[in-house]
Amino acid sequence: MKPSKAARHSHILAEVGQTPSLRVAELAARMGVSTETIRRDLDELTEQRLINRTYGGAVRSPGAEPAVGERHGLLVAERERIARAASARIKPGAMVMIGSGATTTHVARRIAIDHRRLTVVTHSFSVATVLALNPTIDVLMAPGRYLASEGAMVGALTTRFFGDFTADVAIVGASGLTAEGATDAMVEEAAVYGTIVSRAAETLMVADRSKFDQVFPARFASWREIGTLISDARPEGALGETIGRHGVELVLA
């Protein structure tokens, strides 16, 4: 059975997040469809500004990231393993701040299963929704301007709200991770993440390998501010060297 268009698009976005470039012929062979079908898929994703078309293939569009709804369907197994590892780091009765994103929502769902009597501050509606499955977890929702593509609140009201609290641990994801630190595709989201990191005694960065060496416009944390990276692979090159130099704990899920 040939994959649906939605499945093909998810596969293409997952692939382009992990490799520098994609080739039409290789994608067609892997998915068992014609090269014309793949070309139409790449054209549609280019129109959505998720990738850039090249001769014979495509590359990730600089500074672009799929909406959070699309990202929920990508790398699910990897994110579930990361979520289990992150949840295991939460201590009983902790005050936790959680940023928006697909991976952080997986973590929140796992926390709702594993823990009781936590207090969680978040600006993400998907995080708040999955935590609500556990009535013993007290969820504080940040105000602000609603950003539909991320299902989260952003802006000055949001950052001011987080600034009124001090957390035991912050759990954040990122659009990209480089030797310079964690970056996001959206400036307003990055401002919220930066505040979350600054208000926590410990920061857990939860990110799969597709985020390694990806550069996005807004940096919100350096590796000096991140205590632990929980991922499905070990970073290499300059990224791996920088993480080691700053004493960041690496947890492989």
Coordinates of C-alpha atoms in Angstrom, one line a residue, residues 22-239:
L22 CA 17.1 15.3 -0.4
R23 CA 17.1 13.7 -3.9
V24 CA 13.8 13.1 -5.7
A25 CA 14.8 9.7 -7.1
E26 CA 15.9 8.4 -3.6
L27 CA 12.7 9.6 -2.0
A28 CA 10.6 8.0 -4.7
A29 CA 12.4 4.7 -4.3
R30 CA 12.1 4.7 -0.5
M31 CA 8.4 5.4 -0.6
G32 CA 7.5 3.3 -3.6
V33 CA 5.9 6.2 -5.6
S34 CA 6.8 7.9 -8.8
T35 CA 9.3 10.8 -9.1
E36 CA 6.4 13.0 -10.4
T37 CA 4.5 12.4 -7.1
I38 CA 7.6 13.4 -5.1
R39 CA 8.2 16.5 -7.2
R40 CA 4.6 17.6 -6.5
D41 CA 5.1 16.9 -2.8
L42 CA 8.3 19.0 -2.8
D43 CA 6.5 21.8 -4.7
E44 CA 3.7 21.9 -2.1
L45 CA 6.1 21.9 0.8
T46 CA 8.0 24.7 -0.8
E47 CA 4.8 26.7 -1.2
Q48 CA 4.3 26.3 2.5
R49 CA 7.9 27.6 3.1
L50 CA 8.9 24.4 4.9
I51 CA 11.6 23.4 2.4
N52 CA 13.5 25.0 -0.5
R53 CA 13.4 23.2 -3.9
T54 CA 16.7 22.5 -5.6
Y55 CA 17.6 21.0 -8.9
G56 CA 16.7 17.3 -8.5
G57 CA 15.7 17.6 -4.8
A58 CA 15.2 19.9 -1.8
V59 CA 16.8 21.4 1.3
R60 CA 15.3 22.6 4.6
S61 CA 14.1 26.2 4.3
P62 CA 16.4 28.4 6.6
G63 CA 14.6 29.5 9.7
A64 CA 11.5 27.4 8.9
E65 CA 10.0 24.7 11.0
P66 CA 6.7 22.7 10.6
A67 CA 3.8 23.8 12.8
V68 CA 3.6 21.9 16.1
G69 CA 0.6 19.9 14.9
E70 CA 2.7 18.4 12.1
R71 CA 5.7 17.8 14.3
H72 CA 3.6 15.7 16.7
G73 CA 3.5 13.0 14.0
L74 CA 7.3 12.9 13.4
L75 CA 9.9 10.8 15.2
V76 CA 7.3 9.5 17.7
A77 CA 9.2 6.5 19.0
E78 CA 12.3 8.7 19.6
R79 CA 10.3 11.3 21.4
E80 CA 8.6 8.7 23.6
R81 CA 12.0 7.4 24.7
I82 CA 13.2 10.9 25.4
A83 CA 10.0 11.6 27.4
R84 CA 10.5 8.6 29.6
A85 CA 14.1 9.6 30.4
A86 CA 13.0 13.2 31.2
S87 CA 10.1 12.2 33.4
A88 CA 12.5 10.0 35.4
R89 CA 14.5 13.1 36.4
I90 CA 11.5 14.8 38.1
K91 CA 11.5 14.7 41.9
P92 CA 8.4 14.3 44.0
G93 CA 6.6 17.6 44.7
A94 CA 8.7 19.6 42.2
M95 CA 7.9 22.9 40.7
V96 CA 8.3 22.4 36.9
M97 CA 8.3 24.8 34.0
I98 CA 7.6 23.3 30.6
G99 CA 7.9 25.1 27.2
S100 CA 5.8 24.5 24.2
G101 CA 6.6 22.0 21.4
A102 CA 6.0 18.4 20.2
T103 CA 8.7 16.8 22.3
T104 CA 7.8 18.7 25.5
T105 CA 4.2 17.6 25.0
H106 CA 5.4 13.9 24.9
V107 CA 7.3 14.6 28.1
A108 CA 4.2 16.2 29.8
R109 CA 2.1 13.2 28.8
R110 CA 4.7 10.9 30.5
I111 CA 4.8 13.1 33.6
A112 CA 1.1 12.8 33.9
I113 CA 1.4 9.0 34.0
D114 CA 4.5 8.8 36.3
H115 CA 3.9 11.5 38.9
R116 CA 1.6 12.9 41.5
R117 CA 1.3 16.3 43.3
L118 CA 3.5 18.4 41.1
T119 CA 3.1 22.1 40.2
V120 CA 3.6 22.8 36.5
V121 CA 3.8 26.3 34.9
T122 CA 3.4 26.3 31.1
H123 CA 2.4 28.5 28.2
S124 CA 1.5 25.5 26.0
F125 CA -2.2 24.4 25.6
S126 CA -1.2 20.9 24.5
V127 CA 1.1 20.5 27.6
A128 CA -1.7 21.7 29.9
T129 CA -4.2 19.4 28.2
V130 CA -2.2 16.2 28.7
L131 CA -1.3 17.1 32.2
A132 CA -5.0 17.6 33.0
L133 CA -5.4 13.9 32.7
N134 CA -3.8 13.7 36.2
P135 CA -5.9 15.6 38.7
T136 CA -3.1 15.7 41.3
I137 CA -0.9 17.9 39.1
D138 CA -1.6 21.6 39.6
V139 CA -1.2 23.4 36.2
L140 CA -0.7 27.2 36.0
M141 CA -1.3 28.6 32.5
A142 CA 0.5 31.7 31.4
P143 CA -1.4 34.5 29.8
G144 CA -0.4 36.3 26.6
R145 CA -1.0 36.4 22.8
Y146 CA -2.1 33.1 21.3
L147 CA 0.3 31.8 18.7
A148 CA -1.8 29.3 16.7
S149 CA 1.1 27.6 14.9
E150 CA 2.5 26.6 18.2
G151 CA -0.7 26.3 20.3
A152 CA 1.0 28.5 22.9
M153 CA 0.9 31.9 24.5
V154 CA 3.8 34.4 23.8
G155 CA 4.6 38.0 24.4
A156 CA 5.4 40.4 27.3
L157 CA 2.6 39.1 29.5
T158 CA 3.8 35.5 29.1
T159 CA 7.4 36.3 30.0
R160 CA 6.4 38.5 32.9
F161 CA 4.2 35.6 34.2
F162 CA 7.1 33.1 34.2
G163 CA 9.3 35.7 35.8
D164 CA 7.1 35.7 38.9
F165 CA 8.0 32.1 39.7
T166 CA 11.1 30.1 40.5
A167 CA 11.2 26.4 39.4
D168 CA 13.1 23.4 40.4
V169 CA 13.5 22.3 36.8
A170 CA 12.7 23.7 33.4
I171 CA 11.9 21.4 30.4
V172 CA 12.4 22.9 27.0
G173 CA 12.9 21.8 23.4
A174 CA 14.5 23.7 20.5
S175 CA 14.2 24.1 16.8
G176 CA 18.0 23.7 16.5
L177 CA 21.1 23.0 18.6
T178 CA 24.6 24.2 17.6
A179 CA 27.8 24.8 19.4
E180 CA 26.5 28.3 20.3
G181 CA 23.5 26.9 22.1
A182 CA 19.7 26.4 21.6
T183 CA 17.8 28.3 19.0
D184 CA 14.2 28.6 17.9
A185 CA 12.6 29.5 14.6
M186 CA 10.4 32.2 16.2
V187 CA 11.7 35.2 18.1
E188 CA 8.7 35.4 20.5
E189 CA 8.9 31.8 21.4
A190 CA 12.6 32.1 22.0
A191 CA 12.0 35.0 24.4
V192 CA 9.6 32.8 26.5
Y193 CA 12.0 29.8 26.5
G194 CA 14.9 32.1 27.6
T195 CA 12.8 33.3 30.6
I196 CA 11.9 29.7 31.5
V197 CA 15.6 28.7 31.5
S198 CA 16.5 31.7 33.6
R199 CA 13.9 31.0 36.3
A200 CA 14.8 27.3 36.9
A201 CA 17.5 25.8 39.1
E202 CA 18.1 23.1 36.5
T203 CA 17.3 22.9 32.8
L204 CA 16.6 19.7 30.8
M205 CA 16.9 20.2 27.0
V206 CA 14.8 17.5 25.3
A207 CA 15.7 17.2 21.6
D208 CA 16.1 14.4 19.1
R209 CA 19.0 14.1 16.7
S210 CA 17.2 16.0 13.9
K211 CA 17.8 19.2 15.8
F212 CA 21.6 18.8 15.9
D213 CA 23.6 21.4 13.9
Q214 CA 20.4 23.1 12.7
V215 CA 20.6 26.9 12.8
F216 CA 17.5 29.1 13.5
P217 CA 17.3 32.9 14.0
A218 CA 16.8 33.3 17.7
R219 CA 19.2 31.9 20.3
F220 CA 17.6 31.6 23.8
A221 CA 20.2 29.6 25.8
S222 CA 23.9 28.9 25.8
W223 CA 25.3 25.6 26.9
R224 CA 26.4 27.2 30.2
E225 CA 22.7 27.5 31.0
I226 CA 21.7 23.9 30.1
G227 CA 22.4 21.2 32.7
T228 CA 21.2 18.1 30.8
L229 CA 20.6 17.2 27.2
I230 CA 18.2 14.2 26.7
S231 CA 18.3 12.9 23.2
D232 CA 18.2 9.7 21.1
A233 CA 21.8 10.1 19.8
R234 CA 25.2 11.5 20.8
P235 CA 26.1 14.8 19.2
E236 CA 29.4 14.8 17.2
G237 CA 31.8 17.5 15.9
A238 CA 31.8 21.0 17.3
L239 CA 28.4 20.5 19.0

